């Protein structure tokens, strides 16, 4: 088959075109996309920028390339905007420099966005989150402290985001999920790993929606809400969870035995609730736990010997409960513990000699208990100790006044 000179010419022309395009990519000259530049300009027009955070954004000739604007990052091959980071910075005196006004929904035109952070813009309000459904590539969304009190369909909006892996909606005055409204999970992300809904007024109607992400969640923060009643056993089914905070709620009843099944958990914070009953022995099976805070509850019974099996624990706070009986000798086996707080319980008996084996301990508070006997000689082995409070017990020894509240 013969190639006509004309076709040869066309091929050469196309090759040159490509060459030109490739050069432009090499020089990173791919400017931003006009439609996306307009969306950003609309955004700037729609907000009050009291601190001049968007001063690099504008129409002037030297500002034409929106990929160079503050907080903006484009894909250098396609020119599409992929990151927008406008989280409110702190000034030198620690005040938040928030953008103010109603969040412009033109952000929905940034169709290739993968990362959006508007966190800490507490003076900003967002009426609805429908525009999020135009951002199918978004993996990271932070709207912490933005006022979302009017965004009643927020769960539906989130469910339409197929790529989301990290969602931060702390302190956004989120309206409660209305149980009667059916929520479709079509297109909902199956890979949501981080869910932070802390410091909202959420009630237990949040559970069914959040348990839909059970198989992917790694980090779940529901602290400082208005969760009441028992802790659902369903938490035990979250088999990938590493971080769980349910602190500062109104939770009651016992800690479910099912928690012993959460064998991936590294951080568990249940402090400041009304949990009663005794600490489940099943905790001994949580062999990945590094941080455990059960303080400020109404827990009863004694501290299980099984705690000695938690050989990865670095932080343990059981203070301000109703715990009785003696401190288990098994504590000596927790050789990774750095922080131990058992203050304000009814613990009796003497301090176990085994404490001498906790050579990594930096913080120890056993004050306000009913401990008796003398301070073990083995205390001399705790060479990392920087804070010690043994006051308000019935311990012997005149030197006690010196040993309590040492601070190196
Ligand atoms: C384009 O982006 C890639 C990936 O982010 C980066 O490795 C590369 O250095 C960039 N190229 C230019 C010319 O900026
Ligand atoms: C995109 O921008 C146009 C023009 O500003 C606007 O009318 C439209 O609502 C925007 N689309 C979305 C999804 O926000
Ligand atoms: C949040 O917005 C609503 C109305 O949209 C308003 O009534 C409320 O006061 C705002 N909250 C704060 C803390 O500004
Ligand atoms: C689900 O996603 C597909 C592809 O992104 C889209 O075409 C479809 O409209 C979406 N469905 C819903 C219910 O959002
Ligand atoms: C998913 O969410 C819906 C509605 O919120 C709920 O009815 C359903 O039980 C949830 N499914 C799972 C597996 O949690
Ligand atoms: C624990 O709390 C539950 C629920 O509030 C209550 O029914 C139960 O009597 C309490 N148990 C104890 C031992 O106080
Ligand atoms: C710990 O796990 C083992 C094996 O799964 C189980 O047999 C045992 O009963 C568990 N211990 C407690 C106290 O739940
Ligand atoms: C410690 O307290 C437990 C339970 O309150 C009690 O049974 C035990 O006799 C006490 N032991 C000592 C040594 O006072
Ligand atoms: C401290 O640990 C050593 C070695 O594991 C052990 O032999 C000893 O009995 C422990 N001391 C106490 C007081 O538990």
Coordinates of C-alpha atoms and ligand atoms in Angstrom, one line a residue:
X1 CA 0.0 0.0 0.0
X2 CA 1.5 3.3 -1.1
X3 CA 1.4 6.2 1.2
X4 CA 0.4 9.4 -0.5
X5 CA 2.6 12.5 0.1
X6 CA -0.4 14.2 1.4
X7 CA -1.0 11.6 4.1
X8 CA 2.7 11.7 5.0
X9 CA 2.4 15.5 5.4
X10 CA -0.6 15.1 7.7
X11 CA 1.2 12.6 9.8
X12 CA 4.2 14.9 10.1
X13 CA 1.9 17.7 11.1
X14 CA 0.3 15.6 13.8
X15 CA 3.7 14.6 15.1
X16 CA 4.8 18.2 15.3
X17 CA 1.5 19.1 17.1
X18 CA 2.2 16.3 19.7
X19 CA 5.8 17.4 20.0
X20 CA 4.6 20.9 20.8
X21 CA 2.1 19.6 23.4
X22 CA 4.8 17.3 25.0
X23 CA 7.2 20.2 25.2
X24 CA 4.5 22.3 26.9
X25 CA 4.0 19.6 29.5
X26 CA 7.7 19.4 30.0
X27 CA 7.8 23.1 30.7
X28 CA 4.8 22.7 33.0
X29 CA 3.1 25.4 30.9
X30 CA -0.3 23.7 31.0
X31 CA -2.2 26.6 32.5
X32 CA -5.4 26.1 34.5
X33 CA -8.6 25.3 32.8
X34 CA -10.8 28.3 32.2
X35 CA -14.0 26.7 33.6
X36 CA -12.2 25.9 36.8
X37 CA -10.6 29.4 37.0
X38 CA -14.1 30.9 36.7
X39 CA -15.4 28.6 39.5
X40 CA -12.5 29.8 41.8
X41 CA -13.2 33.5 40.9
X42 CA -16.9 32.9 41.7
X43 CA -15.8 31.4 45.0
X44 CA -13.7 34.4 45.8
X45 CA -16.5 36.8 44.9
X46 CA -18.9 34.8 47.2
X47 CA -16.9 35.0 50.4
X48 CA -15.6 37.7 52.7
X49 CA -11.8 37.4 52.7
X50 CA -11.0 39.6 55.8
X51 CA -7.4 38.4 56.0
X52 CA -6.5 38.6 52.3
X53 CA -6.0 34.8 52.2
X54 CA -7.0 34.8 48.5
X55 CA -5.0 37.9 47.4
X56 CA -3.0 35.7 44.9
X57 CA -6.3 34.9 43.2
X58 CA -7.5 37.3 40.5
X59 CA -8.1 38.4 37.0
X60 CA -4.9 40.5 36.4
X61 CA -2.5 39.3 33.7
X62 CA 0.2 38.2 36.1
X63 CA -2.4 36.1 38.0
X64 CA -3.9 34.3 35.0
X65 CA -2.6 30.8 35.9
X66 CA -4.9 29.7 38.7
X67 CA -2.7 26.6 39.3
X68 CA -0.2 29.1 40.9
X69 CA -2.8 30.5 43.3
X70 CA -2.5 29.9 47.0
X71 CA -4.0 26.6 48.1
X72 CA -4.4 25.4 44.5
X73 CA -2.7 22.4 43.0
X74 CA -3.2 21.2 39.4
X75 CA -2.4 18.0 37.6
X76 CA 0.6 19.1 35.5
X77 CA -0.4 16.8 32.6
X78 CA -4.1 17.8 32.3
X79 CA -4.2 21.2 34.0
X80 CA -7.2 20.0 36.0
X81 CA -7.4 21.3 39.6
X82 CA -6.8 18.3 41.9
X83 CA -6.2 19.9 45.4
X84 CA -7.8 22.8 47.1
X85 CA -6.5 23.5 50.6
X86 CA -8.1 26.6 52.1
X87 CA -8.1 25.5 55.7
X88 CA -8.1 28.6 58.0
X89 CA -4.6 29.3 59.2
X90 CA -3.8 30.7 62.7
X91 CA -2.2 34.1 63.0
X92 CA 0.8 34.8 65.2
X93 CA -1.5 35.3 68.2
X94 CA -3.4 32.0 67.7
X95 CA -6.5 33.5 66.2
X96 CA -8.2 31.6 63.3
X97 CA -8.1 33.5 60.1
X98 CA -11.5 32.3 58.8
X99 CA -13.1 33.0 55.4
X100 CA -16.6 34.3 56.1
X101 CA -20.0 34.0 54.4
X102 CA -22.0 31.3 52.6
X103 CA -19.9 28.7 50.9
X104 CA -20.2 29.1 47.1
X105 CA -21.4 25.9 45.5
X106 CA -19.4 26.7 42.3
X107 CA -16.8 24.4 43.7
X108 CA -18.9 21.7 42.1
X109 CA -17.3 22.7 38.8
X110 CA -13.9 21.5 40.0
X111 CA -14.8 18.1 38.6
X112 CA -11.4 16.4 39.0
X113 CA -10.8 17.5 42.6
X114 CA -9.3 14.8 44.8
X115 CA -8.6 16.8 48.0
X116 CA -10.7 19.6 49.5
X117 CA -9.9 21.1 52.9
X118 CA -12.0 24.1 54.1
X119 CA -11.4 23.1 57.8
X120 CA -11.5 25.6 60.7
X121 CA -13.5 28.2 58.6
X122 CA -15.9 28.6 61.5
X123 CA -17.4 31.8 60.1
X124 CA -18.6 30.0 57.0
X125 CA -22.0 28.4 56.4
X126 CA -23.0 25.8 53.9
X127 CA -26.7 25.4 53.1
X128 CA -26.4 22.1 51.3
X129 CA -23.8 19.6 50.2
X130 CA -25.4 18.6 46.9
X131 CA -22.5 20.1 44.9
X132 CA -20.3 17.3 46.3
X133 CA -22.0 14.8 44.0
X134 CA -20.2 16.6 41.1
X135 CA -16.8 15.6 42.6
X136 CA -16.6 11.9 41.9
X137 CA -12.8 11.7 42.4
X138 CA -12.7 13.4 45.9
X139 CA -10.9 11.2 48.4
X140 CA -10.3 13.6 51.2
X141 CA -12.9 16.1 52.5
X142 CA -12.4 18.3 55.5
X143 CA -15.2 20.8 56.4
X144 CA -14.5 20.8 60.2
X145 CA -16.1 23.8 62.0
X146 CA -17.9 25.0 58.9
X147 CA -21.5 25.6 59.9
X148 CA -23.5 22.8 58.3
X149 CA -26.6 23.2 60.5
X150 CA -28.8 23.7 57.4
X151 CA -27.4 20.8 55.4
X152 CA -30.1 18.3 56.4
X153 CA -29.4 15.9 53.5
X154 CA -25.7 15.6 54.4
X155 CA -25.8 11.7 54.7
X156 CA -27.3 11.4 51.2
X157 CA -24.7 13.8 49.8
X158 CA -21.8 11.8 51.4
X159 CA -23.3 8.5 50.1
X160 CA -23.0 9.8 46.5
X161 CA -19.2 10.1 46.8
X162 CA -17.8 6.9 45.4
X163 CA -14.1 7.6 46.1
X164 CA -14.2 9.2 49.6
X165 CA -11.6 7.7 52.0
X166 CA -11.3 10.5 54.7
X167 CA -14.2 12.6 56.0
X168 CA -13.7 15.2 58.7
X169 CA -16.9 16.9 59.9
X170 CA -16.0 17.8 63.5
X171 CA -17.8 20.7 65.1
X172 CA -20.0 21.4 62.1
X173 CA -23.4 21.5 64.0
X174 CA -24.5 18.6 61.8
X175 CA -28.3 18.1 61.8
X176 CA -29.3 14.7 63.1
X177 CA -30.1 11.9 60.7
X178 CA -33.9 11.7 60.3
X179 CA -34.6 8.0 60.7
X180 CA -37.8 8.0 58.6
X181 CA -36.0 9.3 55.5
X182 CA -34.7 6.4 53.5
X183 CA -31.1 6.6 52.6
X184 CA -29.9 5.0 49.4
X185 CA -26.3 3.6 49.5
X186 CA -26.0 3.5 45.7
X187 CA -22.5 4.8 44.8
X188 CA -21.5 5.2 48.4
X189 CA -17.8 4.8 49.0
X190 CA -16.8 1.3 50.0
X191 CA -13.4 2.5 51.1
X192 CA -14.2 5.2 53.7
X193 CA -11.3 4.8 56.2
X194 CA -11.5 7.9 58.4
X195 CA -14.8 9.3 59.8
X196 CA -14.6 12.1 62.2
X197 CA -18.1 13.3 63.4
X198 CA -16.9 14.6 66.8
X199 CA -18.3 17.6 68.6
X200 CA -21.7 17.6 66.9
X201 CA -25.0 17.1 68.7
X202 CA -25.5 13.6 67.2
X203 CA -27.7 11.0 68.8
X204 CA -27.7 7.2 68.4
X205 CA -29.6 7.6 65.1
X206 CA -26.1 8.0 63.6
X207 CA -25.3 4.3 64.2
X208 CA -27.0 2.6 61.2
X209 CA -25.5 5.1 58.7
X210 CA -22.0 4.8 60.2
X211 CA -22.1 1.0 60.5
X212 CA -22.6 0.8 56.7
X213 CA -18.8 1.6 56.6
X214 CA -18.0 -1.2 59.1
X215 CA -15.8 -3.1 56.7
X216 CA -13.5 -0.2 55.7
X217 CA -13.3 2.1 58.7
X218 CA -9.9 2.4 60.4
X219 CA -10.5 5.6 62.4
X220 CA -13.9 6.5 63.9
X221 CA -14.4 9.5 66.2
X222 CA -17.9 10.1 67.6
X223 CA -16.7 11.9 70.8
X224 CA -18.5 14.9 72.3
X225 CA -21.9 14.1 70.9
X226 CA -25.2 13.1 72.6
X227 CA -25.0 9.3 72.2
X228 CA -27.2 7.8 74.9
X229 CA -28.0 4.2 76.1
X230 CA -25.9 1.1 75.6
X231 CA -22.8 0.8 73.4
X232 CA -24.0 -1.4 70.4
X233 CA -22.3 -4.7 70.0
X234 CA -22.0 -3.9 66.3
X235 CA -18.7 -2.1 67.1
X236 CA -17.3 -5.5 67.6
X237 CA -17.9 -6.2 63.9
X238 CA -15.7 -3.4 62.8
X239 CA -12.8 -5.6 62.0
X240 CA -10.5 -3.1 60.5
X241 CA -10.8 -0.4 63.1
X242 CA -7.6 0.9 64.7
X243 CA -8.9 4.1 66.4
X244 CA -12.2 4.5 68.2
X245 CA -13.3 7.5 70.3
X246 CA -16.7 7.5 72.0
X247 CA -15.7 9.8 74.9
X248 CA -17.8 12.7 76.2
X249 CA -21.2 11.2 75.5
X250 CA -24.0 9.9 77.7
X251 CA -23.3 6.1 77.2
X252 CA -24.6 3.8 79.9
X253 CA -24.5 0.1 80.9
X254 CA -21.5 -2.2 80.6
X255 CA -18.7 -2.2 78.1
X256 CA -19.7 -5.0 75.6
X257 CA -17.6 -8.2 75.7
X258 CA -17.7 -7.9 71.9
X259 CA -14.9 -5.3 72.2
X260 CA -12.5 -8.2 72.9
X261 CA -13.1 -9.2 69.3
X262 CA -11.6 -5.9 68.0
X263 CA -8.2 -7.3 67.5
X264 CA -7.0 -4.5 65.3
X265 CA -7.7 -1.7 67.8
X266 CA -4.8 0.4 68.9
X267 CA -6.6 3.4 70.4
X268 CA -9.8 3.2 72.5
X269 CA -11.2 6.2 74.3
X270 CA -14.5 5.8 76.3
X271 CA -13.8 8.4 79.0
X272 CA -16.5 10.7 80.4
X273 CA -19.6 8.6 80.0
X274 CA -21.8 6.8 82.5
X275 CA -20.5 3.3 81.9
X276 CA -21.0 0.9 84.8
X277 CA -20.5 -2.9 85.3
X278 CA -17.0 -4.3 85.4
X279 CA -14.2 -4.1 82.9
X280 CA -14.6 -7.2 80.6
X281 CA -11.8 -9.8 81.0
X282 CA -12.1 -10.0 77.2
X283 CA -9.9 -6.9 77.1
X284 CA -6.9 -9.2 77.6
X285 CA -7.6 -10.4 74.0
X286 CA -7.0 -6.9 72.6
X287 CA -3.3 -7.5 72.0
X288 CA -2.8 -4.5 69.6
X289 CA -4.1 -1.9 72.0
X290 CA -1.6 0.9 72.8
X291 CA -3.9 3.5 74.3
X292 CA -6.9 2.8 76.6
X293 CA -8.9 5.5 78.4
X294 CA -11.9 4.4 80.5
X295 CA -11.7 7.3 83.0
X296 CA -14.6 9.3 84.4
X297 CA -17.2 6.6 84.3
X298 CA -18.9 4.5 87.0
X299 CA -17.1 1.2 86.4
X300 CA -17.3 -1.3 89.3
X301 CA -15.6 -4.6 90.3
X302 CA -11.9 -5.2 90.2
X303 CA -9.2 -4.6 87.6
X304 CA -9.0 -7.9 85.6
X305 CA -5.8 -9.9 85.8
X306 CA -6.1 -10.2 82.0
X307 CA -4.7 -6.6 81.7
X308 CA -1.3 -8.2 82.1
X309 CA -1.8 -9.8 78.6
X310 CA -2.0 -6.4 77.0
X311 CA 1.7 -6.2 76.4
X312 CA 1.5 -3.4 73.8
X313 CA -0.2 -0.9 76.1
X314 CA 1.6 2.4 76.5
X315 CA -1.2 4.5 78.0
X316 CA -3.8 3.3 80.6
X317 CA -6.2 5.6 82.4
X318 CA -8.8 4.0 84.7
X319 CA -9.1 7.0 87.0
X320 CA -12.3 8.4 88.5
X321 CA -14.3 5.2 88.6
X322 CA -15.6 2.9 91.4
X323 CA -13.0 0.2 91.0
X324 CA -12.3 -2.0 94.1
X325 CA -10.0 -4.8 95.1
X326 CA -6.2 -4.7 94.7
X327 CA -4.0 -3.8 91.8
X328 CA -3.1 -7.0 90.0
X329 CA 0.5 -8.3 90.2
X330 CA 0.0 -8.9 86.4
X331 CA 0.7 -5.1 85.9
X332 CA 4.3 -6.0 86.1
X333 CA 4.0 -7.8 82.8
X334 CA 2.9 -4.5 81.0
X335 CA 6.5 -3.6 80.3
X336 CA 5.6 -1.1 77.5
X337 CA 3.4 1.1 79.8
X338 CA 4.5 4.8 80.0
X339 CA 1.4 6.3 81.5
X340 CA -0.7 4.7 84.3
X341 CA -3.5 6.7 86.0
X342 CA -5.6 4.8 88.6
X343 CA -6.5 7.8 90.8
X344 CA -9.9 8.3 92.5
X345 CA -11.1 4.7 92.9
X346 CA -11.4 2.4 95.9
X347 CA -8.4 0.2 95.2
X348 CA -7.0 -1.5 98.4
X349 CA -4.2 -3.8 99.4
X350 CA -0.6 -2.8 98.8
X351 CA 1.3 -1.6 95.8
X352 CA 2.6 -4.8 94.0
X353 CA 6.3 -5.4 94.1
X354 CA 5.9 -6.2 90.3
X355 CA 5.8 -2.4 89.7
X356 CA 9.5 -2.5 89.8
X357 CA 9.4 -4.3 86.4
X358 CA 7.6 -1.4 84.7
X359 CA 10.8 0.4 83.8
X360 CA 9.2 2.4 81.0
X361 CA 6.7 4.1 83.3
X362 CA 7.0 7.9 83.1
X363 CA 3.7 8.9 84.7
X364 CA 2.1 7.1 87.7
X365 CA -0.9 8.4 89.7
X366 CA -2.4 6.1 92.4
X367 CA -3.7 9.0 94.5
X368 CA -7.1 9.0 96.2
X369 CA -7.4 5.2 96.8
X370 CA -7.4 3.0 99.9
X371 CA -3.9 1.6 99.4
X372 CA -2.0 0.4 102.5
X373 CA 1.4 -0.9 103.4
X374 CA 4.8 0.5 102.5
X375 CA 6.1 1.7 99.1
X376 CA 8.0 -1.2 97.5
X377 CA 11.8 -1.0 97.3
X378 CA 11.4 -2.0 93.7
X379 CA 10.2 1.6 93.0
X380 CA 13.9 2.4 92.8
X381 CA 14.0 0.5 89.5
X382 CA 11.5 2.8 87.8
X383 CA 14.2 4.9 86.3
X384 CA 11.9 6.7 83.7
X385 CA 9.5 8.0 86.2
X386 CA 8.9 11.8 85.8
X387 CA 5.6 12.2 87.6
X388 CA 4.5 10.3 90.7
X389 CA 1.4 10.9 92.9
X390 CA 0.7 8.4 95.8
X391 CA -1.1 11.0 98.0
X392 CA -4.4 10.4 99.8
X393 CA -3.9 6.7 100.5
X394 CA -3.0 5.0 103.8
X395 CA 0.5 4.2 102.8
X396 CA 3.3 4.1 105.4
X397 CA 6.5 6.0 105.5
X398 CA 7.4 9.5 106.5
X399 CA 9.2 10.1 103.3
X400 CA 5.9 9.9 101.5
X401 CA 5.6 13.7 101.6
X402 CA 8.7 13.9 99.5
X403 CA 7.8 11.1 97.1
X404 CA 4.3 12.3 96.1
X405 CA 4.1 14.7 93.2
X406 CA 7.8 14.6 92.2
X407 CA 8.3 16.2 88.8
X408 CA 11.6 15.9 87.1
Ligands
LIG1 C1 4.3 16.6 37.5 O1 3.7 15.9 38.6 C2 4.4 14.7 39.0 C3 3.5 14.0 40.0 O2 3.0 14.9 40.9 C4 5.7 15.1 39.5 O3 6.5 14.0 39.9 C5 6.5 15.9 38.4 O4 7.7 16.3 38.9 C6 5.7 17.0 37.9 N1 6.3 17.6 36.7 C7 6.5 18.9 36.6 C8 7.2 19.4 35.3 O5 6.2 19.7 37.4
LIG2 C1 -20.6 25.7 37.3 O1 -20.5 27.1 37.0 C2 -21.6 27.6 36.4 C3 -21.3 29.1 36.1 O2 -20.7 29.7 37.1 C4 -22.8 27.5 37.4 O3 -24.0 28.1 36.9 C5 -23.0 26.1 37.8 O4 -24.0 26.0 38.7 C6 -21.7 25.5 38.2 N1 -21.9 24.0 38.4 C7 -21.8 23.4 39.6 C8 -22.0 22.0 39.6 O5 -21.6 24.0 40.6
LIG3 C1 -25.1 28.4 62.0 O1 -26.0 28.8 61.0 C2 -27.3 28.9 61.5 C3 -28.2 29.3 60.3 O2 -27.7 28.9 59.1 C4 -27.4 30.0 62.5 O3 -28.7 30.1 63.0 C5 -26.4 29.6 63.7 O4 -26.4 30.6 64.6 C6 -25.0 29.4 63.1 N1 -24.2 28.9 64.2 C7 -23.1 29.6 64.6 C8 -22.4 29.0 65.8 O5 -22.8 30.6 64.1
LIG4 C1 -23.5 6.5 40.3 O1 -22.3 6.8 39.6 C2 -22.4 6.7 38.2 C3 -21.0 6.8 37.6 O2 -20.3 7.8 38.3 C4 -23.4 7.8 37.7 O3 -23.5 7.7 36.3 C5 -24.7 7.5 38.4 O4 -25.6 8.6 38.1 C6 -24.6 7.5 39.9 N1 -25.8 7.2 40.5 C7 -26.4 7.9 41.5 C8 -27.6 7.3 42.1 O5 -25.8 8.8 42.0
LIG5 C1 -27.0 1.0 56.1 O1 -27.8 2.1 56.3 C2 -29.2 2.0 56.2 C3 -29.8 3.3 56.4 O2 -29.1 4.2 57.2 C4 -29.6 1.0 57.3 O3 -31.0 0.8 57.3 C5 -28.8 -0.3 57.1 O4 -29.1 -1.1 58.2 C6 -27.3 -0.1 57.1 N1 -26.7 -1.3 56.8 C7 -25.7 -1.8 57.5 C8 -25.0 -3.1 57.1 O5 -25.4 -1.3 58.6
LIG6 C1 -25.8 0.1 85.1 O1 -26.6 0.9 84.3 C2 -27.7 0.4 83.8 C3 -28.3 1.3 82.8 O2 -28.3 2.6 83.3 C4 -28.7 0.1 85.0 O3 -29.9 -0.5 84.5 C5 -28.0 -0.9 85.9 O4 -28.8 -1.1 87.1 C6 -26.6 -0.3 86.3 N1 -25.9 -1.3 87.1 C7 -25.3 -1.1 88.2 C8 -24.6 -2.2 88.8 O5 -25.3 0.0 88.7
LIG7 C1 -10.0 -14.6 74.1 O1 -10.0 -15.2 72.8 C2 -10.0 -16.6 72.9 C3 -9.8 -17.1 71.4 O2 -10.6 -16.4 70.6 C4 -11.3 -17.1 73.5 O3 -11.3 -18.5 73.6 C5 -11.4 -16.5 74.9 O4 -12.6 -16.9 75.5 C6 -11.2 -15.0 74.9 N1 -11.1 -14.6 76.2 C7 -12.0 -13.8 76.8 C8 -11.8 -13.4 78.2 O5 -13.0 -13.4 76.2
LIG8 C1 -10.3 -5.0 99.5 O1 -11.6 -4.8 99.0 C2 -12.3 -6.0 98.7 C3 -13.5 -5.6 98.0 O2 -14.0 -4.4 98.4 C4 -12.5 -6.7 100.0 O3 -13.2 -7.9 99.7 C5 -11.1 -7.1 100.6 O4 -11.3 -7.7 101.8 C6 -10.3 -5.8 100.7 N1 -8.9 -6.2 101.1 C7 -8.2 -5.6 102.0 C8 -6.8 -6.1 102.2 O5 -8.7 -4.7 102.6
LIG9 C1 10.1 -9.1 87.1 O1 10.4 -9.8 85.9 C2 11.3 -10.8 86.1 C3 11.7 -11.3 84.7 O2 10.6 -11.4 83.9 C4 10.7 -11.9 87.0 O3 11.6 -13.0 87.1 C5 10.3 -11.3 88.3 O4 9.6 -12.2 89.1 C6 9.5 -10.0 88.1 N1 9.4 -9.4 89.4 C7 8.2 -9.2 90.0 C8 8.2 -8.6 91.3 O5 7.1 -9.6 89.5

